[in-house]
Amino acid sequence: MRIASWNVNSIRTRLEQLTSWLVRAAPDVVCMQETKVEDGSFPEAALSEVGYRSVIFGQKSYNGVAIATRFGLSVDDVKKGLDGDEQDVARRMLAATIEGIRVINVYVPNGQAVGTPAFAYKLAWLERLRSELEARYRPDQQIMICGDFNVAPEAIDVAEPKKWEGQVLFHPDERAALGRLMEWGLVDAFRACHPAKEAYSWWDYRMGAFRRNKGLRIDLALVTRPLAARCTDVSIDTRPRELQRPSDHAPVVVEIADGDAPPGVAPGA
Amino acid sequence: MRIASWNVNSIRTRLEQLTSWLVRAAPDVVCMQETKVEDGSFPEAALSEVGYRSVIFGQKSYNGVAIATRFGLSVDDVKKGLDGDEQDVARRMLAATIEGIRVINVYVPNGQAVGTPAFAYKLAWLERLRSELEARYRPDQQIMICGDFNVAPEAIDVAEPKKWEGQVLFHPDERAALGRLMEWGLVDAFRACHPAKEAYSWWDYRMGAFRRNKGLRIDLALVTRPLAARCTDVSIDTRPRELQRPSDHAPVVVEIADGDAPPGVAPGA
DNA sequence: GATAACGAGG
DNA sequence: CCTCGTTATC
């Protein structure tokens, strides 16, 4: 099973790039963030044409998450939104159990700037995500939390760590919040597969950051240990970032070996 | 000599289409309208790369005219704006003497709707253009006035004349104003070459007007009789209108035989 | 149905 | 730098 995560930065604007990439990369599942579209306008038909059914949780203009799964895969126990979300809150979380794996797709708040209310909200959001794990799941289950975390875990995940240290996306408080999440029982799948590899998933549109490869690895797949044991590779596909009018994020692809998971290990809600 | 006129509807948005077309159609001169860019941001370098120098008279957001000429052609007596233009008026006229031919590039006001102040301004603008001809030129000189006139001369120039009759772009008052201009001593070069041909240069973006070929011929090249005698063909190149994200106008191309014009016939200002 | 400006968000 | 929503123009 191949599970991908991609912040598409508007699914309507990126639709052709997305469908081309699906055909070429052939993931079984793609978790998308920043779809920026209301559910009624989500391009389900275009994804259907290339063989995917969609589960969607979007809104106008901002945020929005979706999961597309190859036809034939089982999709159960869809959950839209984080526990404790207010009405009309930003739509940033969508979970489903796909072929026995609990896939939790997240678009963590950006945080805007350190010290702002948005930054506090980001930290609180990560803490709420941890609370949801504690309340609903166990670390011995087959669980992946993937998406745009808007946090780089370590200095190796930042092209210019000295410049970024203390900034939003690489601030100690954010890394601590991410660390607390992982302490529950999650492994950074990319880092587990590639302990010393320098690779990035996001490059600012400005200043030719992609051309100079000045990026950050902020798109992550965090997996429980039983699922980590099945991960055979994690890669970041930079080719879509090379196109005209790309998303600022590249897709992350996790390869998972067939599991003979005993029944009951991958719960719904 | 091949002189083209094209309302590009934003030269920055259309830059690639424009340069491709210049390479393919190889005009000696192209008069452009609705460049929609300030002179400091005009893409001179891109036109230079394909062999053209630019004379520009543009503004932010709206209007703006430019003439690009193949390197090596003589360009003299550039005139920016119509006589009597107030400061900061819409930039709609740019003239230059190119290889002895006075080329007057115009973007006639659209007129918005019949009966509005914009409509009166359009009629007055055409009258001012006639005054400028009377004040500065003689009909025995080599003169072309080309551009987006926002008026279709005759019913044959309108795909649906009954629908358009009395509307802006095909209103009797506009046609009378155009007629008065021509009475000074100008010939519609396209119609002179093709007395019975139905061809259009503009199609509304809406309602699939281009697909259904429901257009109007509002982009004209008006020439004095001595220059008309040198016109061997006039064509409208609809291929750029077929592209993705096209201008709503197609380029008009006038072919002019080499002239042994006596000195002094093509004045500056 | 295209263009543009503007301000917000990233 | 790129998206969005809005407003204005053609």
mmCIF file with all atom_site columns, N, CA, C and O in Angstrom, chain B residues 8-47:
data_model
loop_
_atom_site.group_PDB
_atom_site.id
_atom_site.type_symbol
_atom_site.label_atom_id
_atom_site.label_alt_id
_atom_site.label_comp_id
_atom_site.label_asym_id
_atom_site.label_entity_id
_atom_site.label_seq_id
_atom_site.pdbx_PDB_ins_code
_atom_site.Cartn_x
_atom_site.Cartn_y
_atom_site.Cartn_z
_atom_site.occupancy
_atom_site.B_iso_or_equiv
_atom_site.pdbx_formal_charge
_atom_site.auth_seq_id
_atom_site.auth_comp_id
_atom_site.auth_asym_id
_atom_site.auth_atom_id
_atom_site.pdbx_PDB_model_num
ATOM 1   N N  . VAL B 1 8  ? -4.109 42.871 -27.299 1.00 0.00 ? 8  VAL B N  1
ATOM 2   C CA . VAL B 1 8  ? -3.578 41.689 -26.597 1.00 0.00 ? 8  VAL B CA 1
ATOM 3   C C  . VAL B 1 8  ? -4.271 41.441 -25.254 1.00 0.00 ? 8  VAL B C  1
ATOM 4   O O  . VAL B 1 8  ? -4.093 40.382 -24.667 1.00 0.00 ? 8  VAL B O  1
ATOM 5   N N  . ASN B 1 9  ? -5.038 42.436 -24.776 1.00 0.00 ? 9  ASN B N  1
ATOM 6   C CA . ASN B 1 9  ? -5.710 42.304 -23.474 1.00 0.00 ? 9  ASN B CA 1
ATOM 7   C C  . ASN B 1 9  ? -4.728 41.873 -22.385 1.00 0.00 ? 9  ASN B C  1
ATOM 8   O O  . ASN B 1 9  ? -4.853 40.769 -21.829 1.00 0.00 ? 9  ASN B O  1
ATOM 9   N N  . SER B 1 10 ? -3.804 42.747 -22.108 1.00 0.00 ? 10 SER B N  1
ATOM 10  C CA . SER B 1 10 ? -2.704 42.554 -21.130 1.00 0.00 ? 10 SER B CA 1
ATOM 11  C C  . SER B 1 10 ? -1.502 41.888 -21.773 1.00 0.00 ? 10 SER B C  1
ATOM 12  O O  . SER B 1 10 ? -1.480 40.667 -21.967 1.00 0.00 ? 10 SER B O  1
ATOM 13  N N  . ILE B 1 11 ? -0.483 42.676 -22.014 1.00 0.00 ? 11 ILE B N  1
ATOM 14  C CA . ILE B 1 11 ? 0.712  42.124 -22.674 1.00 0.00 ? 11 ILE B CA 1
ATOM 15  C C  . ILE B 1 11 ? 1.472  41.191 -21.746 1.00 0.00 ? 11 ILE B C  1
ATOM 16  O O  . ILE B 1 11 ? 2.117  40.249 -22.204 1.00 0.00 ? 11 ILE B O  1
ATOM 17  N N  . ARG B 1 12 ? 1.361  41.408 -20.441 1.00 0.00 ? 12 ARG B N  1
ATOM 18  C CA . ARG B 1 12 ? 2.086  40.517 -19.520 1.00 0.00 ? 12 ARG B CA 1
ATOM 19  C C  . ARG B 1 12 ? 1.434  39.139 -19.492 1.00 0.00 ? 12 ARG B C  1
ATOM 20  O O  . ARG B 1 12 ? 2.109  38.118 -19.570 1.00 0.00 ? 12 ARG B O  1
ATOM 21  N N  . THR B 1 13 ? 0.118  39.129 -19.414 1.00 0.00 ? 13 THR B N  1
ATOM 22  C CA . THR B 1 13 ? -0.592 37.847 -19.415 1.00 0.00 ? 13 THR B CA 1
ATOM 23  C C  . THR B 1 13 ? -0.409 37.121 -20.750 1.00 0.00 ? 13 THR B C  1
ATOM 24  O O  . THR B 1 13 ? -0.342 35.904 -20.810 1.00 0.00 ? 13 THR B O  1
ATOM 25  N N  . ARG B 1 14 ? -0.315 37.889 -21.832 1.00 0.00 ? 14 ARG B N  1
ATOM 26  C CA . ARG B 1 14 ? -0.284 37.282 -23.166 1.00 0.00 ? 14 ARG B CA 1
ATOM 27  C C  . ARG B 1 14 ? 1.128  37.169 -23.727 1.00 0.00 ? 14 ARG B C  1
ATOM 28  O O  . ARG B 1 14 ? 1.312  36.858 -24.913 1.00 0.00 ? 14 ARG B O  1
ATOM 29  N N  . LEU B 1 15 ? 2.148  37.406 -22.916 1.00 0.00 ? 15 LEU B N  1
ATOM 30  C CA . LEU B 1 15 ? 3.503  37.578 -23.454 1.00 0.00 ? 15 LEU B CA 1
ATOM 31  C C  . LEU B 1 15 ? 3.981  36.376 -24.262 1.00 0.00 ? 15 LEU B C  1
ATOM 32  O O  . LEU B 1 15 ? 4.516  36.528 -25.367 1.00 0.00 ? 15 LEU B O  1
ATOM 33  N N  . GLU B 1 16 ? 3.745  35.194 -23.738 1.00 0.00 ? 16 GLU B N  1
ATOM 34  C CA . GLU B 1 16 ? 4.239  34.012 -24.450 1.00 0.00 ? 16 GLU B CA 1
ATOM 35  C C  . GLU B 1 16 ? 3.487  33.820 -25.769 1.00 0.00 ? 16 GLU B C  1
ATOM 36  O O  . GLU B 1 16 ? 4.092  33.510 -26.802 1.00 0.00 ? 16 GLU B O  1
ATOM 37  N N  . GLN B 1 17 ? 2.173  34.026 -25.724 1.00 0.00 ? 17 GLN B N  1
ATOM 38  C CA . GLN B 1 17 ? 1.397  33.933 -26.966 1.00 0.00 ? 17 GLN B CA 1
ATOM 39  C C  . GLN B 1 17 ? 1.861  34.979 -27.976 1.00 0.00 ? 17 GLN B C  1
ATOM 40  O O  . GLN B 1 17 ? 1.941  34.711 -29.174 1.00 0.00 ? 17 GLN B O  1
ATOM 41  N N  . LEU B 1 18 ? 2.161  36.163 -27.468 1.00 0.00 ? 18 LEU B N  1
ATOM 42  C CA . LEU B 1 18 ? 2.596  37.247 -28.359 1.00 0.00 ? 18 LEU B CA 1
ATOM 43  C C  . LEU B 1 18 ? 3.928  36.921 -29.020 1.00 0.00 ? 18 LEU B C  1
ATOM 44  O O  . LEU B 1 18 ? 4.064  37.035 -30.249 1.00 0.00 ? 18 LEU B O  1
ATOM 45  N N  . THR B 1 19 ? 4.909  36.528 -28.231 1.00 0.00 ? 19 THR B N  1
ATOM 46  C CA . THR B 1 19 ? 6.235  36.270 -28.814 1.00 0.00 ? 19 THR B CA 1
ATOM 47  C C  . THR B 1 19 ? 6.179  35.061 -29.761 1.00 0.00 ? 19 THR B C  1
ATOM 48  O O  . THR B 1 19 ? 6.801  35.091 -30.826 1.00 0.00 ? 19 THR B O  1
ATOM 49  N N  . SER B 1 20 ? 5.433  34.049 -29.385 1.00 0.00 ? 20 SER B N  1
ATOM 50  C CA . SER B 1 20 ? 5.278  32.898 -30.297 1.00 0.00 ? 20 SER B CA 1
ATOM 51  C C  . SER B 1 20 ? 4.657  33.345 -31.619 1.00 0.00 ? 20 SER B C  1
ATOM 52  O O  . SER B 1 20 ? 5.082  32.915 -32.696 1.00 0.00 ? 20 SER B O  1
ATOM 53  N N  . TRP B 1 21 ? 3.647  34.183 -31.491 1.00 0.00 ? 21 TRP B N  1
ATOM 54  C CA . TRP B 1 21 ? 2.964  34.637 -32.700 1.00 0.00 ? 21 TRP B CA 1
ATOM 55  C C  . TRP B 1 21 ? 3.891  35.489 -33.559 1.00 0.00 ? 21 TRP B C  1
ATOM 56  O O  . TRP B 1 21 ? 3.898  35.362 -34.792 1.00 0.00 ? 21 TRP B O  1
ATOM 57  N N  . LEU B 1 22 ? 4.685  36.351 -32.927 1.00 0.00 ? 22 LEU B N  1
ATOM 58  C CA . LEU B 1 22 ? 5.625  37.182 -33.692 1.00 0.00 ? 22 LEU B CA 1
ATOM 59  C C  . LEU B 1 22 ? 6.610  36.313 -34.476 1.00 0.00 ? 22 LEU B C  1
ATOM 60  O O  . LEU B 1 22 ? 6.901  36.578 -35.646 1.00 0.00 ? 22 LEU B O  1
ATOM 61  N N  . VAL B 1 23 ? 7.107  35.268 -33.827 1.00 0.00 ? 23 VAL B N  1
ATOM 62  C CA . VAL B 1 23 ? 8.059  34.373 -34.497 1.00 0.00 ? 23 VAL B CA 1
ATOM 63  C C  . VAL B 1 23 ? 7.392  33.684 -35.687 1.00 0.00 ? 23 VAL B C  1
ATOM 64  O O  . VAL B 1 23 ? 7.978  33.558 -36.766 1.00 0.00 ? 23 VAL B O  1
ATOM 65  N N  . ARG B 1 24 ? 6.159  33.278 -35.481 1.00 0.00 ? 24 ARG B N  1
ATOM 66  C CA . ARG B 1 24 ? 5.449  32.507 -36.500 1.00 0.00 ? 24 ARG B CA 1
ATOM 67  C C  . ARG B 1 24 ? 4.921  33.396 -37.630 1.00 0.00 ? 24 ARG B C  1
ATOM 68  O O  . ARG B 1 24 ? 5.090  33.093 -38.814 1.00 0.00 ? 24 ARG B O  1
ATOM 69  N N  . ALA B 1 25 ? 4.277  34.508 -37.254 1.00 0.00 ? 25 ALA B N  1
ATOM 70  C CA . ALA B 1 25 ? 3.625  35.361 -38.261 1.00 0.00 ? 25 ALA B CA 1
ATOM 71  C C  . ALA B 1 25 ? 4.612  36.355 -38.878 1.00 0.00 ? 25 ALA B C  1
ATOM 72  O O  . ALA B 1 25 ? 4.369  36.855 -39.978 1.00 0.00 ? 25 ALA B O  1
ATOM 73  N N  . ALA B 1 26 ? 5.676  36.638 -38.148 1.00 0.00 ? 26 ALA B N  1
ATOM 74  C CA . ALA B 1 26 ? 6.761  37.481 -38.652 1.00 0.00 ? 26 ALA B CA 1
ATOM 75  C C  . ALA B 1 26 ? 6.294  38.807 -39.256 1.00 0.00 ? 26 ALA B C  1
ATOM 76  O O  . ALA B 1 26 ? 6.690  39.154 -40.361 1.00 0.00 ? 26 ALA B O  1
ATOM 77  N N  . PRO B 1 27 ? 5.489  39.572 -38.538 1.00 0.00 ? 27 PRO B N  1
ATOM 78  C CA . PRO B 1 27 ? 5.188  40.912 -39.039 1.00 0.00 ? 27 PRO B CA 1
ATOM 79  C C  . PRO B 1 27 ? 6.418  41.814 -38.885 1.00 0.00 ? 27 PRO B C  1
ATOM 80  O O  . PRO B 1 27 ? 7.290  41.539 -38.056 1.00 0.00 ? 27 PRO B O  1
ATOM 81  N N  . ASP B 1 28 ? 6.472  42.873 -39.675 1.00 0.00 ? 28 ASP B N  1
ATOM 82  C CA . ASP B 1 28 ? 7.532  43.862 -39.483 1.00 0.00 ? 28 ASP B CA 1
ATOM 83  C C  . ASP B 1 28 ? 7.174  44.810 -38.347 1.00 0.00 ? 28 ASP B C  1
ATOM 84  O O  . ASP B 1 28 ? 8.046  45.335 -37.664 1.00 0.00 ? 28 ASP B O  1
ATOM 85  N N  . VAL B 1 29 ? 5.875  45.010 -38.208 1.00 0.00 ? 29 VAL B N  1
ATOM 86  C CA . VAL B 1 29 ? 5.375  45.950 -37.196 1.00 0.00 ? 29 VAL B CA 1
ATOM 87  C C  . VAL B 1 29 ? 4.158  45.310 -36.540 1.00 0.00 ? 29 VAL B C  1
ATOM 88  O O  . VAL B 1 29 ? 3.336  44.689 -37.235 1.00 0.00 ? 29 VAL B O  1
ATOM 89  N N  . VAL B 1 30 ? 4.049  45.445 -35.229 1.00 0.00 ? 30 VAL B N  1
ATOM 90  C CA . VAL B 1 30 ? 2.785  45.067 -34.588 1.00 0.00 ? 30 VAL B CA 1
ATOM 91  C C  . VAL B 1 30 ? 2.354  46.204 -33.671 1.00 0.00 ? 30 VAL B C  1
ATOM 92  O O  . VAL B 1 30 ? 3.122  46.675 -32.826 1.00 0.00 ? 30 VAL B O  1
ATOM 93  N N  . CYS B 1 31 ? 1.126  46.666 -33.913 1.00 0.00 ? 31 CYS B N  1
ATOM 94  C CA . CYS B 1 31 ? 0.520  47.688 -33.067 1.00 0.00 ? 31 CYS B CA 1
ATOM 95  C C  . CYS B 1 31 ? -0.345 46.974 -32.043 1.00 0.00 ? 31 CYS B C  1
ATOM 96  O O  . CYS B 1 31 ? -1.221 46.190 -32.416 1.00 0.00 ? 31 CYS B O  1
ATOM 97  N N  . MET B 1 32 ? -0.094 47.241 -30.783 1.00 0.00 ? 32 MET B N  1
ATOM 98  C CA . MET B 1 32 ? -0.827 46.538 -29.729 1.00 0.00 ? 32 MET B CA 1
ATOM 99  C C  . MET B 1 32 ? -1.694 47.500 -28.939 1.00 0.00 ? 32 MET B C  1
ATOM 100 O O  . MET B 1 32 ? -1.325 48.661 -28.753 1.00 0.00 ? 32 MET B O  1
ATOM 101 N N  . GLN B 1 33 ? -2.813 46.991 -28.477 1.00 0.00 ? 33 GLN B N  1
ATOM 102 C CA . GLN B 1 33 ? -3.721 47.774 -27.639 1.00 0.00 ? 33 GLN B CA 1
ATOM 103 C C  . GLN B 1 33 ? -4.016 46.998 -26.357 1.00 0.00 ? 33 GLN B C  1
ATOM 104 O O  . GLN B 1 33 ? -3.874 45.783 -26.324 1.00 0.00 ? 33 GLN B O  1
ATOM 105 N N  . GLU B 1 34 ? -4.462 47.749 -25.367 1.00 0.00 ? 34 GLU B N  1
ATOM 106 C CA . GLU B 1 34 ? -4.741 47.179 -24.039 1.00 0.00 ? 34 GLU B CA 1
ATOM 107 C C  . GLU B 1 34 ? -3.538 46.403 -23.495 1.00 0.00 ? 34 GLU B C  1
ATOM 108 O O  . GLU B 1 34 ? -3.670 45.271 -23.042 1.00 0.00 ? 34 GLU B O  1
ATOM 109 N N  . THR B 1 35 ? -2.407 47.056 -23.540 1.00 0.00 ? 35 THR B N  1
ATOM 110 C CA . THR B 1 35 ? -1.218 46.439 -22.937 1.00 0.00 ? 35 THR B CA 1
ATOM 111 C C  . THR B 1 35 ? -1.349 46.379 -21.413 1.00 0.00 ? 35 THR B C  1
ATOM 112 O O  . THR B 1 35 ? -0.760 45.502 -20.785 1.00 0.00 ? 35 THR B O  1
ATOM 113 N N  . LYS B 1 36 ? -2.085 47.309 -20.834 1.00 0.00 ? 36 LYS B N  1
ATOM 114 C CA . LYS B 1 36 ? -2.389 47.293 -19.391 1.00 0.00 ? 36 LYS B CA 1
ATOM 115 C C  . LYS B 1 36 ? -1.149 47.238 -18.510 1.00 0.00 ? 36 LYS B C  1
ATOM 116 O O  . LYS B 1 36 ? -1.147 46.513 -17.495 1.00 0.00 ? 36 LYS B O  1
ATOM 117 N N  . VAL B 1 37 ? -0.143 47.984 -18.907 1.00 0.00 ? 37 VAL B N  1
ATOM 118 C CA . VAL B 1 37 ? 1.080  47.962 -18.094 1.00 0.00 ? 37 VAL B CA 1
ATOM 119 C C  . VAL B 1 37 ? 1.764  49.330 -18.170 1.00 0.00 ? 37 VAL B C  1
ATOM 120 O O  . VAL B 1 37 ? 1.772  49.986 -19.215 1.00 0.00 ? 37 VAL B O  1
ATOM 121 N N  . GLU B 1 38 ? 2.326  49.721 -17.050 1.00 0.00 ? 38 GLU B N  1
ATOM 122 C CA . GLU B 1 38 ? 3.123  50.952 -17.009 1.00 0.00 ? 38 GLU B CA 1
ATOM 123 C C  . GLU B 1 38 ? 4.393  50.754 -17.830 1.00 0.00 ? 38 GLU B C  1
ATOM 124 O O  . GLU B 1 38 ? 4.921  49.649 -17.931 1.00 0.00 ? 38 GLU B O  1
ATOM 125 N N  . ASP B 1 39 ? 4.913  51.872 -18.345 1.00 0.00 ? 39 ASP B N  1
ATOM 126 C CA . ASP B 1 39 ? 6.071  51.775 -19.231 1.00 0.00 ? 39 ASP B CA 1
ATOM 127 C C  . ASP B 1 39 ? 7.264  51.104 -18.543 1.00 0.00 ? 39 ASP B C  1
ATOM 128 O O  . ASP B 1 39 ? 8.010  50.345 -19.164 1.00 0.00 ? 39 ASP B O  1
ATOM 129 N N  . GLY B 1 40 ? 7.426  51.359 -17.259 1.00 0.00 ? 40 GLY B N  1
ATOM 130 C CA . GLY B 1 40 ? 8.556  50.761 -16.546 1.00 0.00 ? 40 GLY B CA 1
ATOM 131 C C  . GLY B 1 40 ? 8.483  49.251 -16.425 1.00 0.00 ? 40 GLY B C  1
ATOM 132 O O  . GLY B 1 40 ? 9.495  48.582 -16.208 1.00 0.00 ? 40 GLY B O  1
ATOM 133 N N  . SER B 1 41 ? 7.292  48.694 -16.565 1.00 0.00 ? 41 SER B N  1
ATOM 134 C CA . SER B 1 41 ? 7.123  47.240 -16.449 1.00 0.00 ? 41 SER B CA 1
ATOM 135 C C  . SER B 1 41 ? 6.848  46.568 -17.793 1.00 0.00 ? 41 SER B C  1
ATOM 136 O O  . SER B 1 41 ? 6.568  45.371 -17.842 1.00 0.00 ? 41 SER B O  1
ATOM 137 N N  . PHE B 1 42 ? 6.930  47.335 -18.862 1.00 0.00 ? 42 PHE B N  1
ATOM 138 C CA . PHE B 1 42 ? 6.675  46.750 -20.187 1.00 0.00 ? 42 PHE B CA 1
ATOM 139 C C  . PHE B 1 42 ? 7.757  45.711 -20.509 1.00 0.00 ? 42 PHE B C  1
ATOM 140 O O  . PHE B 1 42 ? 8.936  45.942 -20.285 1.00 0.00 ? 42 PHE B O  1
ATOM 141 N N  . PRO B 1 43 ? 7.362  44.551 -21.039 1.00 0.00 ? 43 PRO B N  1
ATOM 142 C CA . PRO B 1 43 ? 8.340  43.472 -21.282 1.00 0.00 ? 43 PRO B CA 1
ATOM 143 C C  . PRO B 1 43 ? 9.171  43.702 -22.542 1.00 0.00 ? 43 PRO B C  1
ATOM 144 O O  . PRO B 1 43 ? 9.113  42.903 -23.481 1.00 0.00 ? 43 PRO B O  1
ATOM 145 N N  . GLU B 1 44 ? 9.961  44.775 -22.527 1.00 0.00 ? 44 GLU B N  1
ATOM 146 C CA . GLU B 1 44 ? 10.797 45.088 -23.682 1.00 0.00 ? 44 GLU B CA 1
ATOM 147 C C  . GLU B 1 44 ? 11.781 43.977 -23.997 1.00 0.00 ? 44 GLU B C  1
ATOM 148 O O  . GLU B 1 44 ? 12.046 43.671 -25.159 1.00 0.00 ? 44 GLU B O  1
ATOM 149 N N  . ALA B 1 45 ? 12.368 43.389 -22.946 1.00 0.00 ? 45 ALA B N  1
ATOM 150 C CA . ALA B 1 45 ? 13.430 42.387 -23.162 1.00 0.00 ? 45 ALA B CA 1
ATOM 151 C C  . ALA B 1 45 ? 12.884 41.172 -23.912 1.00 0.00 ? 45 ALA B C  1
ATOM 152 O O  . ALA B 1 45 ? 13.546 40.641 -24.812 1.00 0.00 ? 45 ALA B O  1
ATOM 153 N N  . ALA B 1 46 ? 11.675 40.743 -23.545 1.00 0.00 ? 46 ALA B N  1
ATOM 154 C CA . ALA B 1 46 ? 11.104 39.558 -24.198 1.00 0.00 ? 46 ALA B CA 1
ATOM 155 C C  . ALA B 1 46 ? 10.850 39.826 -25.683 1.00 0.00 ? 46 ALA B C  1
ATOM 156 O O  . ALA B 1 46 ? 11.065 38.944 -26.526 1.00 0.00 ? 46 ALA B O  1
ATOM 157 N N  . LEU B 1 47 ? 10.414 41.044 -26.013 1.00 0.00 ? 47 LEU B N  1
ATOM 158 C CA . LEU B 1 47 ? 10.199 41.374 -27.424 1.00 0.00 ? 47 LEU B CA 1
ATOM 159 C C  . LEU B 1 47 ? 11.539 41.506 -28.137 1.00 0.00 ? 47 LEU B C  1
ATOM 160 O O  . LEU B 1 47 ? 11.684 41.121 -29.304 1.00 0.00 ? 47 LEU B O  1
#
